[in-house]
Tab-separated table of C-alpha atoms in Angstrom:
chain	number	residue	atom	x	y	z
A	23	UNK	CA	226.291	57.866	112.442
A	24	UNK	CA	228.712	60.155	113.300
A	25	UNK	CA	231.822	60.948	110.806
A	26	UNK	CA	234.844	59.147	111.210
A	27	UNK	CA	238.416	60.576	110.404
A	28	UNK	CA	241.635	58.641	110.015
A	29	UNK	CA	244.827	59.093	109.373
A	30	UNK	CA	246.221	55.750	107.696
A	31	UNK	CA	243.504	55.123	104.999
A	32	UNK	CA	245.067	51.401	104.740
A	33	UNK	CA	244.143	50.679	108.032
A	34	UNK	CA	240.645	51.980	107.872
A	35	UNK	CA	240.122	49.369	105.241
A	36	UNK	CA	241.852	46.635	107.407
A	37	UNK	CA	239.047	47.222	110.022
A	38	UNK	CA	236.468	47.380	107.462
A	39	UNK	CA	237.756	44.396	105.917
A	40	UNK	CA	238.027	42.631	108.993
A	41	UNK	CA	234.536	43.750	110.374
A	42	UNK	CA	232.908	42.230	106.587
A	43	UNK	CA	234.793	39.408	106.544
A	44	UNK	CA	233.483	38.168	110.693
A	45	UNK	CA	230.523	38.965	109.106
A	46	UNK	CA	230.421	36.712	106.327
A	47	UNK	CA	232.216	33.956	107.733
A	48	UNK	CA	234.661	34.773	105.899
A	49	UNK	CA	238.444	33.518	106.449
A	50	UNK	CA	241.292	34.717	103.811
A	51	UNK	CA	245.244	34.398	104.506
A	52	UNK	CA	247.300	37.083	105.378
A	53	UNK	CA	248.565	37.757	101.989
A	54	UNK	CA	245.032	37.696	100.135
A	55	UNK	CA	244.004	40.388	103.122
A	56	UNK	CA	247.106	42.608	102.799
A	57	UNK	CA	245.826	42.965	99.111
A	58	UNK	CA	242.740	44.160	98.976
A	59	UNK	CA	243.643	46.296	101.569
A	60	UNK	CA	245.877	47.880	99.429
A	61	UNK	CA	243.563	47.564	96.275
A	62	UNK	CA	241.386	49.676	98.138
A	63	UNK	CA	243.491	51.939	99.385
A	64	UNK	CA	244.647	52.725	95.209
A	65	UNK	CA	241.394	52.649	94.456
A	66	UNK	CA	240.378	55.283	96.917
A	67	UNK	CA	242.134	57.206	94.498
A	68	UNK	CA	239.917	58.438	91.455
A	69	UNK	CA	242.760	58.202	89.033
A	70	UNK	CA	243.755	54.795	89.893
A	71	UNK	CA	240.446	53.237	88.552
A	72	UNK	CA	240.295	55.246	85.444
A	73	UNK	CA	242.816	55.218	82.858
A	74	UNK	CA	244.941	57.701	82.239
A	75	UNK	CA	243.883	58.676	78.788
A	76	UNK	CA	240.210	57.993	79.168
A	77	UNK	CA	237.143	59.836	80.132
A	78	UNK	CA	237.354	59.941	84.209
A	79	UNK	CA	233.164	59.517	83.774
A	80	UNK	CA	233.095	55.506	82.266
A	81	UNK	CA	235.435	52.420	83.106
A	82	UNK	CA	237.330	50.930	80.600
A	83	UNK	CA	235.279	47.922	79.768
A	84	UNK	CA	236.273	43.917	81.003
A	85	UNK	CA	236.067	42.775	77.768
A	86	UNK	CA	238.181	45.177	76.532
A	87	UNK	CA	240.631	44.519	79.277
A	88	UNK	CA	240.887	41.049	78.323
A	89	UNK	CA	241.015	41.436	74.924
A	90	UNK	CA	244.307	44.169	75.525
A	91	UNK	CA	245.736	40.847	77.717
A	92	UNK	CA	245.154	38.504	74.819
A	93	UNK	CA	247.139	40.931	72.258
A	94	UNK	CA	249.473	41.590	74.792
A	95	UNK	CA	253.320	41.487	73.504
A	96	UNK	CA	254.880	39.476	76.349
A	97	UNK	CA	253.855	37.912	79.362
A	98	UNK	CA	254.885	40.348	81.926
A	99	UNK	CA	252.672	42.928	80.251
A	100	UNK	CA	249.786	39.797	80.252
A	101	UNK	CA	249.900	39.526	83.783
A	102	UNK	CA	249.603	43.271	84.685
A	103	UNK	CA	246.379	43.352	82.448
A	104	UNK	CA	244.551	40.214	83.759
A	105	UNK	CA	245.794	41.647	87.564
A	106	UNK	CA	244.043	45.209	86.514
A	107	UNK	CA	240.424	43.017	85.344
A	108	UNK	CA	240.739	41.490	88.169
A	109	UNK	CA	241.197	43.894	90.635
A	110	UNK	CA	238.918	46.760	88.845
A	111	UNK	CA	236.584	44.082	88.374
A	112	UNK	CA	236.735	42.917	92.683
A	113	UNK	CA	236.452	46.581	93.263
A	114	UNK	CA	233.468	47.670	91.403
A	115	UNK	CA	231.195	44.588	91.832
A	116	UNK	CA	231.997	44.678	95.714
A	117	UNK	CA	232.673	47.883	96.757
A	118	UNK	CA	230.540	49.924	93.723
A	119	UNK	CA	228.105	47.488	93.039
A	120	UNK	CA	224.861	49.822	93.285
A	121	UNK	CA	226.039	51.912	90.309
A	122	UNK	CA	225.939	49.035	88.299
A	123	UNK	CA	222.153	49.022	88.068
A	124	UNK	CA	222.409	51.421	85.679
A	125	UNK	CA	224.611	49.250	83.100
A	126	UNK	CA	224.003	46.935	80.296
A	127	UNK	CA	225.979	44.432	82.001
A	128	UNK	CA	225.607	43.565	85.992
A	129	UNK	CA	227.515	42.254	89.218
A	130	UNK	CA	227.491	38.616	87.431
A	131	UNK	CA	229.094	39.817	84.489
A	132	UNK	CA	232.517	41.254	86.482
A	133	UNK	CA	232.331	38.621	89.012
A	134	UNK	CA	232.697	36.312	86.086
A	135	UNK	CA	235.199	38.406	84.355
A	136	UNK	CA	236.900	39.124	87.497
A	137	UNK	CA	237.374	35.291	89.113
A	138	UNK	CA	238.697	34.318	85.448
A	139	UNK	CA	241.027	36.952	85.269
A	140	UNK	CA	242.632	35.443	88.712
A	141	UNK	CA	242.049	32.624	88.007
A	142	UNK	CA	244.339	32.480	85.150
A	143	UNK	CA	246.763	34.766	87.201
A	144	UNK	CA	246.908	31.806	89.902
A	145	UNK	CA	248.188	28.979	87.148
A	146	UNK	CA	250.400	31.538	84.706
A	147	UNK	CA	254.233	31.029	84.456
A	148	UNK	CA	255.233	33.040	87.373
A	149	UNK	CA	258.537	35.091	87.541
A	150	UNK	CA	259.622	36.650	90.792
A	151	UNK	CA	257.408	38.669	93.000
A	152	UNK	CA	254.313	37.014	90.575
A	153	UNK	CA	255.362	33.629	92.005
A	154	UNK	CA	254.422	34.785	95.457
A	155	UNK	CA	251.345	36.751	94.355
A	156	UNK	CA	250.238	33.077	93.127
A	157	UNK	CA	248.520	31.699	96.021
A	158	UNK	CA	246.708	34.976	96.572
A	159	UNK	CA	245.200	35.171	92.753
A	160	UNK	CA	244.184	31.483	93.498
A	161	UNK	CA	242.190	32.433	96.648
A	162	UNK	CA	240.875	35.798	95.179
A	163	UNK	CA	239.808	33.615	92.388
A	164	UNK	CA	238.406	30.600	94.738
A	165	UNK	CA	236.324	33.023	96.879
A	166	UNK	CA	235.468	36.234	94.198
A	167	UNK	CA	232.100	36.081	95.677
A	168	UNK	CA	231.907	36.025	98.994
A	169	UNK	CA	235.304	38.628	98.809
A	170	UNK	CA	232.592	40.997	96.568
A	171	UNK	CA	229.979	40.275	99.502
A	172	UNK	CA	232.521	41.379	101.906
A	173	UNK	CA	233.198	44.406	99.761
A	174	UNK	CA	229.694	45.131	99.633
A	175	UNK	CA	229.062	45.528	103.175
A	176	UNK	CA	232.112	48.182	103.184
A	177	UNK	CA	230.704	50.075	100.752
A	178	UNK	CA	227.135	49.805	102.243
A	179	UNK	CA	228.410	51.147	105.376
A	180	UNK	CA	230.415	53.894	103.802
A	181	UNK	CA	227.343	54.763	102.380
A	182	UNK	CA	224.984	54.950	104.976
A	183	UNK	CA	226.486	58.918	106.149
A	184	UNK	CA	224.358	61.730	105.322
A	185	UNK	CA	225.269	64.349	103.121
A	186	UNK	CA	225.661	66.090	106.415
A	187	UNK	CA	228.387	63.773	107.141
């Protein structure tokens, strides 16, 4: 395999997704696609999994997540934290799945944790921009597995280069 460059990280992760998603038999609408795209392209930045104050070396737990959302002050600041589970939870069991092997808790758990989150994000009192966002947490929600299948493959395939690469 033969290292790849490119210059719009976004759209290597369109392709990927693309590629996964044929593979699977997969079919999401244009809005559910044009977010993971770009919840992979934050995440391909280190300091947008991790938070800020926190040790860059362990993930804030789900269950902490959720119980932040359930404390949470208004709604606005709800919905950001269930959107974070849900999306750090899509990223690491699809796309970071293998490291956690190593954890008390496995893929189940934040696939779980994960489809709840948008789940709940899909049927919350919607203002704005979340009112759109609503029929994309319903699908993420709908298909969390198969979308963490799809993930999977990506991350598979990224890792498959050689330390050479």
């Amino acid at each position: 395999m033969e290292l790849q460059t490119v210059s719009d990280v976004r759209e290597f992760f369109r392709e990927a997704l693309h590629t996964a998603l044929g593979h699977q038999h997969l079919h999401v609408q244009d809005h559910t696609e044009h977010y993971i795209v770009n919840l992979l392209a934050m995440f391909a930045h280190t300091e947008a999994l991790f938070e800020p104050e926190a040790d860059r070396s362990q993930l804030k737990p789900l269950a902490v997540l959720l119980a932040e959302a359930v404390e949470a002050q208004d709604d606005r600041q709800r919905f950001r934290m269930l959107q974070r589970m849900g999306d750090v939870a899509l990223f690491v069991s699809g796309f970071l799945a293998g490291g956690l092997a190593r954890r008390p808790v496995d893929v189940d758990y934040h696939i779980a944790m994960g489809g709840r989150a948008y789940a709940t994000l899909a049927t919350a009192p919607c203002h704005g921009a979340q009112r759109v966002l609503g029929c994309v947490f319903a699908e993420l929600a709908r298909k969390f597995q198969p979308l963490v299948d799809a993930l999977n493959e990506i991350g598979e395939g990224a890792a498959k280069n050689s330390p050479r690469d």
